[in-house]
Structures are given as structure tokens and as C-alpha cells.
Tab-separated table of C-alpha atoms and ligand atoms in Angstrom:
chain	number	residue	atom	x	y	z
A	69	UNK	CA	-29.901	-2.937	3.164
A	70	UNK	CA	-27.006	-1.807	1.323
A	71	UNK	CA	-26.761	-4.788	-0.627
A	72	UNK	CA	-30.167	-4.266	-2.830
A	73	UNK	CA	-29.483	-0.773	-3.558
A	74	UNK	CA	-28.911	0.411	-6.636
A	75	UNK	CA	-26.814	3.394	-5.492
A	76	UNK	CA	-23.219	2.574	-6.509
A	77	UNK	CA	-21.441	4.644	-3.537
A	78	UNK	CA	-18.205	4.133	-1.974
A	79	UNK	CA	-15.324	5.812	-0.084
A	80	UNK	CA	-12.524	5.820	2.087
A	81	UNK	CA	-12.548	5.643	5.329
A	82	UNK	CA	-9.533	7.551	7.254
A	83	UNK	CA	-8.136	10.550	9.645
A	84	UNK	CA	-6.970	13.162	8.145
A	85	UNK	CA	-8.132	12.240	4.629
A	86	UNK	CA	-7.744	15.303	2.620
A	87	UNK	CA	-4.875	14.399	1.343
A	88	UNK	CA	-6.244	11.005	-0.015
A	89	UNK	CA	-5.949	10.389	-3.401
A	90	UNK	CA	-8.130	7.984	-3.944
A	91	UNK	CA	-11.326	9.795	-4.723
A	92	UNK	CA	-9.071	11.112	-7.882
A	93	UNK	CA	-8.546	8.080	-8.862
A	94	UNK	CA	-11.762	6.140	-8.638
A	95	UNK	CA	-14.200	8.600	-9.897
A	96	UNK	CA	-11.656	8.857	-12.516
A	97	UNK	CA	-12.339	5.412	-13.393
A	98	UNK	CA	-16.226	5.779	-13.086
A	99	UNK	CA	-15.898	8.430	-15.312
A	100	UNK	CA	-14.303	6.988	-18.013
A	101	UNK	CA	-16.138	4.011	-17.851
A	102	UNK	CA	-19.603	6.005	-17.817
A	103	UNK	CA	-20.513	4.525	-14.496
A	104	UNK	CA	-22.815	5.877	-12.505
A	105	UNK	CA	-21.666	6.060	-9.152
A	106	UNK	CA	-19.349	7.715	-6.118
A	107	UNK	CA	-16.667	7.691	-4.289
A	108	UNK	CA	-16.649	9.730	-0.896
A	109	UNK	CA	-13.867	10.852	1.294
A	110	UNK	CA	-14.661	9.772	4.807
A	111	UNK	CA	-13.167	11.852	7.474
A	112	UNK	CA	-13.661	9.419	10.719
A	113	UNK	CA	-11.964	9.456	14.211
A	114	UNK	CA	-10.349	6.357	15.747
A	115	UNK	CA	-13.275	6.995	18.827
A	116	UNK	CA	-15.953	6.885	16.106
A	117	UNK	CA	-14.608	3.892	13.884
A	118	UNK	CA	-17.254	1.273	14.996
A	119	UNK	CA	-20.016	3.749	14.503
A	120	UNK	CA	-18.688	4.606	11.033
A	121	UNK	CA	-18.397	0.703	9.663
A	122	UNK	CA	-22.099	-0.513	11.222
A	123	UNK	CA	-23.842	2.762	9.601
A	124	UNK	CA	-22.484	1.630	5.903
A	125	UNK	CA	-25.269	-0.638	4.746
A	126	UNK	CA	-27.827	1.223	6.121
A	127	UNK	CA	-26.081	4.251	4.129
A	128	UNK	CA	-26.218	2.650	1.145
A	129	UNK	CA	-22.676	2.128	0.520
A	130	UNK	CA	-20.961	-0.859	-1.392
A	131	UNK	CA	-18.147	-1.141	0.645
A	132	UNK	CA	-15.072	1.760	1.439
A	133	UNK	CA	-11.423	1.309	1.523
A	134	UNK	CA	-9.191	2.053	4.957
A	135	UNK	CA	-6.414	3.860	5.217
A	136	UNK	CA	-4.188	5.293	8.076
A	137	UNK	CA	-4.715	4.716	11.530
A	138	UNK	CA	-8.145	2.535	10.977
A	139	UNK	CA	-6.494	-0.492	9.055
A	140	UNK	CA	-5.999	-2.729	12.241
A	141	UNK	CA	-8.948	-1.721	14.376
A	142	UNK	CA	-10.730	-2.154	11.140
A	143	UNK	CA	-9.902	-5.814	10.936
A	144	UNK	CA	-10.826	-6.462	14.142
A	145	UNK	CA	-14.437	-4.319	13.266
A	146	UNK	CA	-15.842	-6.825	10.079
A	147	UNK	CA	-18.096	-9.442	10.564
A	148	UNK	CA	-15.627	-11.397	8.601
A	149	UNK	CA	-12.269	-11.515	6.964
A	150	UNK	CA	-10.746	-12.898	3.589
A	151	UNK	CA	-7.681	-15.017	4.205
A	152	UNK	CA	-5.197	-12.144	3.252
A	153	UNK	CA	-6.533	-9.607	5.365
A	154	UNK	CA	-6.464	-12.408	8.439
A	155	UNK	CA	-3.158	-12.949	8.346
A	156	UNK	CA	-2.007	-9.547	8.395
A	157	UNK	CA	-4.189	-8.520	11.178
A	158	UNK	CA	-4.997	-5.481	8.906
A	159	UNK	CA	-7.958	-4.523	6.352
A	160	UNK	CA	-7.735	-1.912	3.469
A	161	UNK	CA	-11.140	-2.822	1.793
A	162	UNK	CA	-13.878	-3.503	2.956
A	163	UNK	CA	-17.350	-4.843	0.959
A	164	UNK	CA	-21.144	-4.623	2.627
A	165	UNK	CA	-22.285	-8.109	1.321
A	166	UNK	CA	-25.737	-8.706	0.271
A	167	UNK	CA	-27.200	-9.398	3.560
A	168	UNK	CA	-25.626	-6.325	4.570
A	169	UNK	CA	-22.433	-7.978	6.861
A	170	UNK	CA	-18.810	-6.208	6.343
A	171	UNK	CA	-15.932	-7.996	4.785
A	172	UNK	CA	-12.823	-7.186	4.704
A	173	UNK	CA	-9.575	-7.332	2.966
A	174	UNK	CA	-6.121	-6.576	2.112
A	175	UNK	CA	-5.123	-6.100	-1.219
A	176	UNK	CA	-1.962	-3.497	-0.619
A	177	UNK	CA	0.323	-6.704	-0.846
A	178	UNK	CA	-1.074	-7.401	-4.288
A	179	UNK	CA	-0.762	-3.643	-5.399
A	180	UNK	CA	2.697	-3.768	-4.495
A	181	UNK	CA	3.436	-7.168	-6.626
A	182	UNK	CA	1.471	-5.572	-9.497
A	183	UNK	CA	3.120	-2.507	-9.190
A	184	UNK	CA	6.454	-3.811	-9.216
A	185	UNK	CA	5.842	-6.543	-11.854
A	186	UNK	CA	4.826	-4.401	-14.070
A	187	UNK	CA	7.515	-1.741	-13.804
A	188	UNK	CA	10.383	-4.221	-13.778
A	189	UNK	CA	9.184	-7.634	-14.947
A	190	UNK	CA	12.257	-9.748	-14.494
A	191	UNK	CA	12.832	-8.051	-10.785
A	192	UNK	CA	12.785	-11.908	-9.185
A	193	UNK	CA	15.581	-12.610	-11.106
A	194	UNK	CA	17.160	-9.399	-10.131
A	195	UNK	CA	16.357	-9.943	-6.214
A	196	UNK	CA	17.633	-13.430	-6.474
A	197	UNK	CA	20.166	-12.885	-3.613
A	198	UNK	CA	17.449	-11.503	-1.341
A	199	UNK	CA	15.670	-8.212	-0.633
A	200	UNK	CA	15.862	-5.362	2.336
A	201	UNK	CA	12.816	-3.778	3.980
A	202	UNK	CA	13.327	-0.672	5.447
A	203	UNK	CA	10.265	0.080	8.429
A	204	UNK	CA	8.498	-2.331	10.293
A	205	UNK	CA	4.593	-0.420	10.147
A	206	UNK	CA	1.664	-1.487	8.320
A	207	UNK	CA	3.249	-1.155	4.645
A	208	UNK	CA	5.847	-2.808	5.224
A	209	UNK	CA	3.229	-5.727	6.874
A	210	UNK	CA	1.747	-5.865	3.331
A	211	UNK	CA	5.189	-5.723	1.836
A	212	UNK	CA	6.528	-8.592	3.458
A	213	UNK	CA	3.558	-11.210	3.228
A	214	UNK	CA	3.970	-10.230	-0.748
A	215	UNK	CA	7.841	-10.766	-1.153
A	216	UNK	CA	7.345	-14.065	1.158
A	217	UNK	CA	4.375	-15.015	-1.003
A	218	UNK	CA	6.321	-14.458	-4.277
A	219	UNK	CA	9.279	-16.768	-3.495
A	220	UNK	CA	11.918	-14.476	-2.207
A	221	UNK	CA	14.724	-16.433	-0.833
A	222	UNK	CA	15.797	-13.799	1.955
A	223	UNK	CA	13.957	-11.053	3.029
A	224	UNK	CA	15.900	-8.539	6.173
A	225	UNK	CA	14.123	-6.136	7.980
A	226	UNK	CA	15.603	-2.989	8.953
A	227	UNK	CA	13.554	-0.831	11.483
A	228	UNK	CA	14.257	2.088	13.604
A	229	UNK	CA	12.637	0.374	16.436
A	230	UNK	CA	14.043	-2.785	16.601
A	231	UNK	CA	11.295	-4.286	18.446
A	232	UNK	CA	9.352	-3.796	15.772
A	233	UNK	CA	10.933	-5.629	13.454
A	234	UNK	CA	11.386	-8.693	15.745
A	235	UNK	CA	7.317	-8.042	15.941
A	236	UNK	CA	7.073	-8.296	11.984
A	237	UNK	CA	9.250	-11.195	11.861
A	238	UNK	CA	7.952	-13.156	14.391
A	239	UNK	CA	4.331	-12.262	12.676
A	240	UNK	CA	5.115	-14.421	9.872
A	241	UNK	CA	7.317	-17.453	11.685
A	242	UNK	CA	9.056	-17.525	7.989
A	243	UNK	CA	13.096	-18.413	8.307
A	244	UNK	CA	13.906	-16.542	5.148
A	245	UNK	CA	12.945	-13.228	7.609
A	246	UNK	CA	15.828	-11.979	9.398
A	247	UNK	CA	15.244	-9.073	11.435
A	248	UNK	CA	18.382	-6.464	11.401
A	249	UNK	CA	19.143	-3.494	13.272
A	250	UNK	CA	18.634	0.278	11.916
A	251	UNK	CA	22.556	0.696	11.868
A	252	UNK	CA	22.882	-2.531	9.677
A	253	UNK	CA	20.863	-0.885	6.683
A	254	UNK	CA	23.442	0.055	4.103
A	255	UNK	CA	26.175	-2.414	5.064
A	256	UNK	CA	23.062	-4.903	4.693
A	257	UNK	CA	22.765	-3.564	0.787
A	258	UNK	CA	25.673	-5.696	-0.769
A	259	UNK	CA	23.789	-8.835	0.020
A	260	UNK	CA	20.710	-8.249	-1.952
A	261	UNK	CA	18.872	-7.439	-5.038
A	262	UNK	CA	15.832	-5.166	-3.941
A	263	UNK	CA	15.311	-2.701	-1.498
A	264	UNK	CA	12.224	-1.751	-0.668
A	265	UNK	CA	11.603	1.826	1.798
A	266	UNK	CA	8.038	1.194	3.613
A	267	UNK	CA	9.387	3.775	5.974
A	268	UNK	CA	7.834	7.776	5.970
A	269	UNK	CA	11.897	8.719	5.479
A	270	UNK	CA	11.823	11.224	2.219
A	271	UNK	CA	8.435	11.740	2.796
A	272	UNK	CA	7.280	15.614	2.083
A	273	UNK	CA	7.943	17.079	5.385
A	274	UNK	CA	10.062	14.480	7.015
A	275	UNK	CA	13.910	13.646	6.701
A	276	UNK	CA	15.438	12.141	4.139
A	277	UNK	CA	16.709	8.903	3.964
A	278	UNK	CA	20.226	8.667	4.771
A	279	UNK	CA	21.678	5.262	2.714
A	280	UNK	CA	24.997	4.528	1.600
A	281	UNK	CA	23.433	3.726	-2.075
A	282	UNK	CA	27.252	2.537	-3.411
A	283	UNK	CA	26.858	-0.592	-1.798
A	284	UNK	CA	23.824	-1.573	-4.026
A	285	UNK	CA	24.855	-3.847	-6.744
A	286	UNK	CA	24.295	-3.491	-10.090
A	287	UNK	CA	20.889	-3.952	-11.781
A	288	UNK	CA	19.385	-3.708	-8.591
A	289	UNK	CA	15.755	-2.922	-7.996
A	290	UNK	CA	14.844	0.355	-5.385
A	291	UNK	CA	11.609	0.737	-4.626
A	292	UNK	CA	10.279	3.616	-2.778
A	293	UNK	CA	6.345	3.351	-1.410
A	294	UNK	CA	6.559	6.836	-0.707
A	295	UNK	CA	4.824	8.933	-3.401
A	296	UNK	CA	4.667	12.353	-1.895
A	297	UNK	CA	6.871	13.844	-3.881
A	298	UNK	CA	7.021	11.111	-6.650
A	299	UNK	CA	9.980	11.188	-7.081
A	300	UNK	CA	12.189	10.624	-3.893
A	301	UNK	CA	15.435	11.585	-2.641
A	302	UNK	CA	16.389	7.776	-2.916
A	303	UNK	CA	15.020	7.372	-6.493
A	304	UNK	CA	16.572	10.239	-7.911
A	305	UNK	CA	19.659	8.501	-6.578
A	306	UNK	CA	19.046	4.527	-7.316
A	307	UNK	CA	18.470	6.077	-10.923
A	308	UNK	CA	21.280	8.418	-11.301
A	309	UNK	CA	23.313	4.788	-10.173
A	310	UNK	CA	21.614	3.152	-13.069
A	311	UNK	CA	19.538	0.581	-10.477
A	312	UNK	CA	15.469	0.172	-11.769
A	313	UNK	CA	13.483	2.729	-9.394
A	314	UNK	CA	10.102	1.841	-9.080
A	315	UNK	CA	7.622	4.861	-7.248
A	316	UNK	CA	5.083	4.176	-4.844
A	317	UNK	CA	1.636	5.066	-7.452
A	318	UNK	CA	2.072	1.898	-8.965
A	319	UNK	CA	1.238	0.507	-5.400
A	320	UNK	CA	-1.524	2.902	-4.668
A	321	UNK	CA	-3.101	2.144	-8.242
A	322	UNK	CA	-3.118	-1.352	-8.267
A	323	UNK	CA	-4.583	-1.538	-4.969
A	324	UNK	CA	-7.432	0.011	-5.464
A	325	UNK	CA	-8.051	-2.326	-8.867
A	326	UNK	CA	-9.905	-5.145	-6.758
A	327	UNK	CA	-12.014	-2.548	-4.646
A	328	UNK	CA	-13.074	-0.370	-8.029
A	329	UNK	CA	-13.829	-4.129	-8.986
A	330	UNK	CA	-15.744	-4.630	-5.996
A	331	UNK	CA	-17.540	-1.172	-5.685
A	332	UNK	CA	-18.545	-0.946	-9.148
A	333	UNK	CA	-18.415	-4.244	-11.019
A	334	UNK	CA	-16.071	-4.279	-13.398
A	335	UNK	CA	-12.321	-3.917	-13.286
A	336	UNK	CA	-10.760	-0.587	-14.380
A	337	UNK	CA	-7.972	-0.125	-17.028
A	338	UNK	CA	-4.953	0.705	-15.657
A	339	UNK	CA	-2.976	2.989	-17.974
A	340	UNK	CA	-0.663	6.072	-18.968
A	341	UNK	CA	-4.263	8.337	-18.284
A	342	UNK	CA	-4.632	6.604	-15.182
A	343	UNK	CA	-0.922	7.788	-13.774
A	344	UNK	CA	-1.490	11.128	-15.585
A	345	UNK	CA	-4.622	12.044	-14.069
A	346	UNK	CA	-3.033	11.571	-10.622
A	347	UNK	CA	0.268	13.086	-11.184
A	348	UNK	CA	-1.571	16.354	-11.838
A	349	UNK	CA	-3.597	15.541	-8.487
A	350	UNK	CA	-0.219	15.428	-6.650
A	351	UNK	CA	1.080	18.360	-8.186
A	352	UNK	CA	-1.786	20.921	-7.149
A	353	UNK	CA	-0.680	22.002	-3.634
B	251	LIG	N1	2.301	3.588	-2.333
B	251	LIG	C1	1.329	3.101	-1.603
B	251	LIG	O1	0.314	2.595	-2.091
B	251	LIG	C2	1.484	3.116	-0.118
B	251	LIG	C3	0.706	2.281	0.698
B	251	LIG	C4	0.909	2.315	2.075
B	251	LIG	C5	1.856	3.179	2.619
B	251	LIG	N2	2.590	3.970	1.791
B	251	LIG	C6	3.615	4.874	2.328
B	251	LIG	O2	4.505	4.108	3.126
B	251	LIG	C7	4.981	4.885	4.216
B	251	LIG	C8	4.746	4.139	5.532
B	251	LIG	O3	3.362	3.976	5.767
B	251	LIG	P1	2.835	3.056	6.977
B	251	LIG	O4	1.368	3.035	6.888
B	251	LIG	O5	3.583	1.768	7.021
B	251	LIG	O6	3.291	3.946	8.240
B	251	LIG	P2	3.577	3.453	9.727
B	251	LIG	O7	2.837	2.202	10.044
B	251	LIG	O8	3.381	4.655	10.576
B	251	LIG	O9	5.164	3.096	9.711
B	251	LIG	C9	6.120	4.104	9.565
B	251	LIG	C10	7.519	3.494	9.444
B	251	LIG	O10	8.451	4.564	9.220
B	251	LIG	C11	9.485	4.493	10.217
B	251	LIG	N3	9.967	5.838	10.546
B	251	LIG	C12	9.230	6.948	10.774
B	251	LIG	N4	10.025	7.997	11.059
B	251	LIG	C13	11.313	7.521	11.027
B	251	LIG	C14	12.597	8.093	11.249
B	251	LIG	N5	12.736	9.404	11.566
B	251	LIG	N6	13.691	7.321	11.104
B	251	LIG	C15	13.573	6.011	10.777
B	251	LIG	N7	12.383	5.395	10.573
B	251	LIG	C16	11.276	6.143	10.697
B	251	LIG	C17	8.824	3.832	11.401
B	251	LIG	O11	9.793	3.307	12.247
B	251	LIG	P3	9.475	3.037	13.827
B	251	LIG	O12	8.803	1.690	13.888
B	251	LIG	O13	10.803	3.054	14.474
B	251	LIG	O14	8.569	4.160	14.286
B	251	LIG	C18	7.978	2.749	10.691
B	251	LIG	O15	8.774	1.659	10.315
B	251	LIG	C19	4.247	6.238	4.116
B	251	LIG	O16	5.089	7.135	3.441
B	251	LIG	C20	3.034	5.935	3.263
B	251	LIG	O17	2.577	7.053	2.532
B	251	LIG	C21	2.419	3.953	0.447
């Protein structure tokens, strides 16, 4: 089984995953720690999903991470689920235990926390009068259970499809939620202290995000999850406005800390190479 192996391989599962950067960034790590070991892009379609997860002890792996679509069929795949990934209905890690049974987890809501502690330390104080999510998908999921999680007084939601964000809010049964509509967005900015875009808006490829940015007040935090390109439309202008602006590899770094962790054994440094290594990864076309 999986679990008695010595081979030290992982991936991630996901479809299309070309454009993943996570192999970059964890045999990065194993690298620099002198670890022997891989990590494997996993190209797997939704119709082949179950197939995928029940062949990964007998493979040999440690565990993979999932990313887009598998996240929620994934949770519903494991033979069991850590607290964080069960209530969010979604699993980005999963680890073959050592009697060879999946577990899964989500550790994108700590990523983002990590990520955003570190770039702006005093940003509860900052988002004191509340934050705004804009999207209602499965960052944004993540997003939310974090900001709830870390004491935020008032979190609204702001989705295209309304529905959606009734969906998110009602996910949580949390009265500091208040789900808004699309149109609401920038009026919605003068009553808080962090905005957060979980939505694909500004996104290589798709439209930019249209925001009436004045309304922000001062010393505001703007975070953007997006990170292709780095730097957004929206953080070129929440720092031009002199708010903090906070990019979305701090997310995608910190994330993966507790799965190198689990894969390998021993927690990675996160640092100025780190960030480096995968801005020149983003970079090459
Ligand atoms: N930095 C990180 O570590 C990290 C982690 C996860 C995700 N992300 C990024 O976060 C973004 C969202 O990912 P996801 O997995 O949450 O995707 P998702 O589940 O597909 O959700 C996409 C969201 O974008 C909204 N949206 C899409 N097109 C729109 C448009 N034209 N106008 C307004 N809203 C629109 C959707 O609204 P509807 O509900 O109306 O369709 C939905 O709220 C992606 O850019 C992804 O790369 C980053």
C-alpha cells in the first residue's frame, strides 16, 4: 500500500492542468531541501475522477492536491474528511493514510489568512467595519469560512448570480453574512475595510473588473486571488489609491505549506526565493 512505501510521490489532481503551478513550486521546495521525491501533474477528467483517487495507494502516492472542477466531487470521493474540508463541502488535499484510505482537506482558507497576514499584519484592524466578497464559487467558499473564522464583524457577498450568493450565505447560517446584489458592489465599498475579488474578473483572458475604487476608504485592504497576471487591473489601482494590495501567490503558496508538510515531512520555508522562483514560472508564456 501506499502508506509503507518509501517513494515520496505526489501531485495534483485537475482538468486542464498545464497551467498549474504547483509542480514549480513543490519540487522547488524538494529541491532545496535535498528531498528525494516528486510532484506530478495529473491531467484527470471529471468521468474518470473516482478511478483516479482509488488507484493512488496502489500507485504509490502520498497524497495529491485538487484543483478546478474536482474539489467538490472530490470531497464527496475520500473515505474521510478533516473538519475544514467538511464544512465546505470541498477538498484541496488529499493524504493516502497508512492503511492506504484517502483523506481529505481544505487548507485554501488557511492560505488565504496566511497570505494576507503576512502581507498586511494589522489588516483586522483595518477591516474593522467589515469586508466585501466579490464571487460566490469555490474561492470565495474558502474565503468566507476564513474571514468568518478570523472574527470579521460583517462580511457582504456580491455575486453575479445572485442565487449564488444566497447559496454561500445560507452555507454558513452566520448573521454577519449578508448576501448583496452584483449592482450593489461599489456603492457597498464605503462600508468596509477589505475587499476581497474571488471572482475570474481581470483574469488573463477575461474582462476586467469594473469597480468604482473612490468609494474605498482610506487604508483599506484589496485583495485580488487572481494571480494570472500578478498584478491586476484592480491592484494596480487599489495601489495607485494608496490602499494595501495584497496578490493572489501569497494564497497559492501558503496553501500548499500543509500538503508539502504532508507529502514530504517537513514544512517548507516560505520566502523571497520561494515568490521568485514562481514569478519567473508565470512569466514564461
Ligand atoms: N490565489 C489562489 O491561491 C487561488 C485559489 C483559488 C482560486 N483562485 C482564483 O480565484 C478565481 C475564482 O476561482 P474559483 O475556483 O472560485 O472559480 P469558480 O468557482 O468558477 O467561480 C468563479 C466566480 O467568478 C464569477 N464570474 C465569472 N465570470 C464573471 C463575469 N463575467 N462577471 C461577474 N462575475 C463573474 C462567477 O460568478 P457567477 O456565480 O455569476 O458565475 C463566480 O463567482 C480564479 O481566478 C482563480 O484562479 C486563486
Amino acid at each position: 500500500m501506499g502508506g509503507k512505501t518509501k517513494s515520496r510521490l505526489a501531485g495534483v489532481i485537475g482538468w486542464p492542468i498545464a497551467h498549474s503551478l504547483s509542480p514549480h513550486l513543490h519540487r522547488f521546495w524538494l529541491k532545496r531541501a535535498g528531498l528525494e521525491g516528486d510532484y506530478v501533474p495529473l491531467a484527470v477528467r471529471p468521468s474518470a475522477l473516482a478511478e483516479a483517487l482509488a488507484a493512488l495507494p496502489a500507485l504509490g502516492f502520498r497524497g495529491v492536491n485538487v484543483t478546478v472542477p474536482h474539489k467538490e466531487a472530490a470531497a464527496r470521493l475520500v473515505d474521510r474528511l478533516e473538519p475544514d474540508a467538511a464544512r465546505l463541502g470541498a477538498v484541496n488535499l488529499i493524504r493516502v493514510d497508512s492503511r492506504g484510505r484517502l483523506v481529505g482537506s481544505n487548507t485554501d482558507g488557511r492560505g488565504f489568512l496566511a497570505s494576507l497576514e503576512r502581507a498586511v499584519p494589522d489588516w483586522k484592524e483595518r477591516a474593522a467595519a467589515g469586508a466585501l466578497l466579490l464571487g460566490a464559487g469555490g474561492a470565495a467558499r474558502a474565503v468566507l469560512g476564513a474571514l468568518l473564522g478570523a472574527g470579521v464583524r460583517r462580511i457582504h457577498i456580491a455575486n453575479r448570480t445572485a442565487q449564488r450568493a444566497q447559496r454561500l450565505a445560507a452555507l454558513f447560517e452566520d448573521e454577519r453574512i449578508v448576501a448583496a446584489g452584483w449592482s450593489d458592489r461599489s456603492a457597498l465599498l464605503k462600508e468596509v475595510g477589505l475587499l476581497v475579488n474571488t471572482t475570474t474578473l481581470g483574469m488573463e483572458g477575461q474582462p476586467p473588473l469594473e469597480l468604482e475604487l473612490s468609494l474605498l476608504g482610506k487604508g483599506s485592504v484589496v485583495v485580488d486571488l487572481v494571480y494570472r497576471p500578478l498584478c491586476t487591473g484592480l491592484l494596480r489601482e487599489a495601489g495607485r489609491r494608496g490602499h494595501a494590495a495584497v496578490d493572489g501567490l501569497g494564497m497559492l503558496v501558503h496553501q500548499a505549506v500543509p500538503a508539502f508538510e504532508a507529502f514530504y515531512g517537513q514544512a517548507p520555508v516560505v520566502d523571497a526565493a520561494t515568490f521568485a522562483h514562481l514569478t519567473e514560472a508565470l512569466e514564461k508564456p
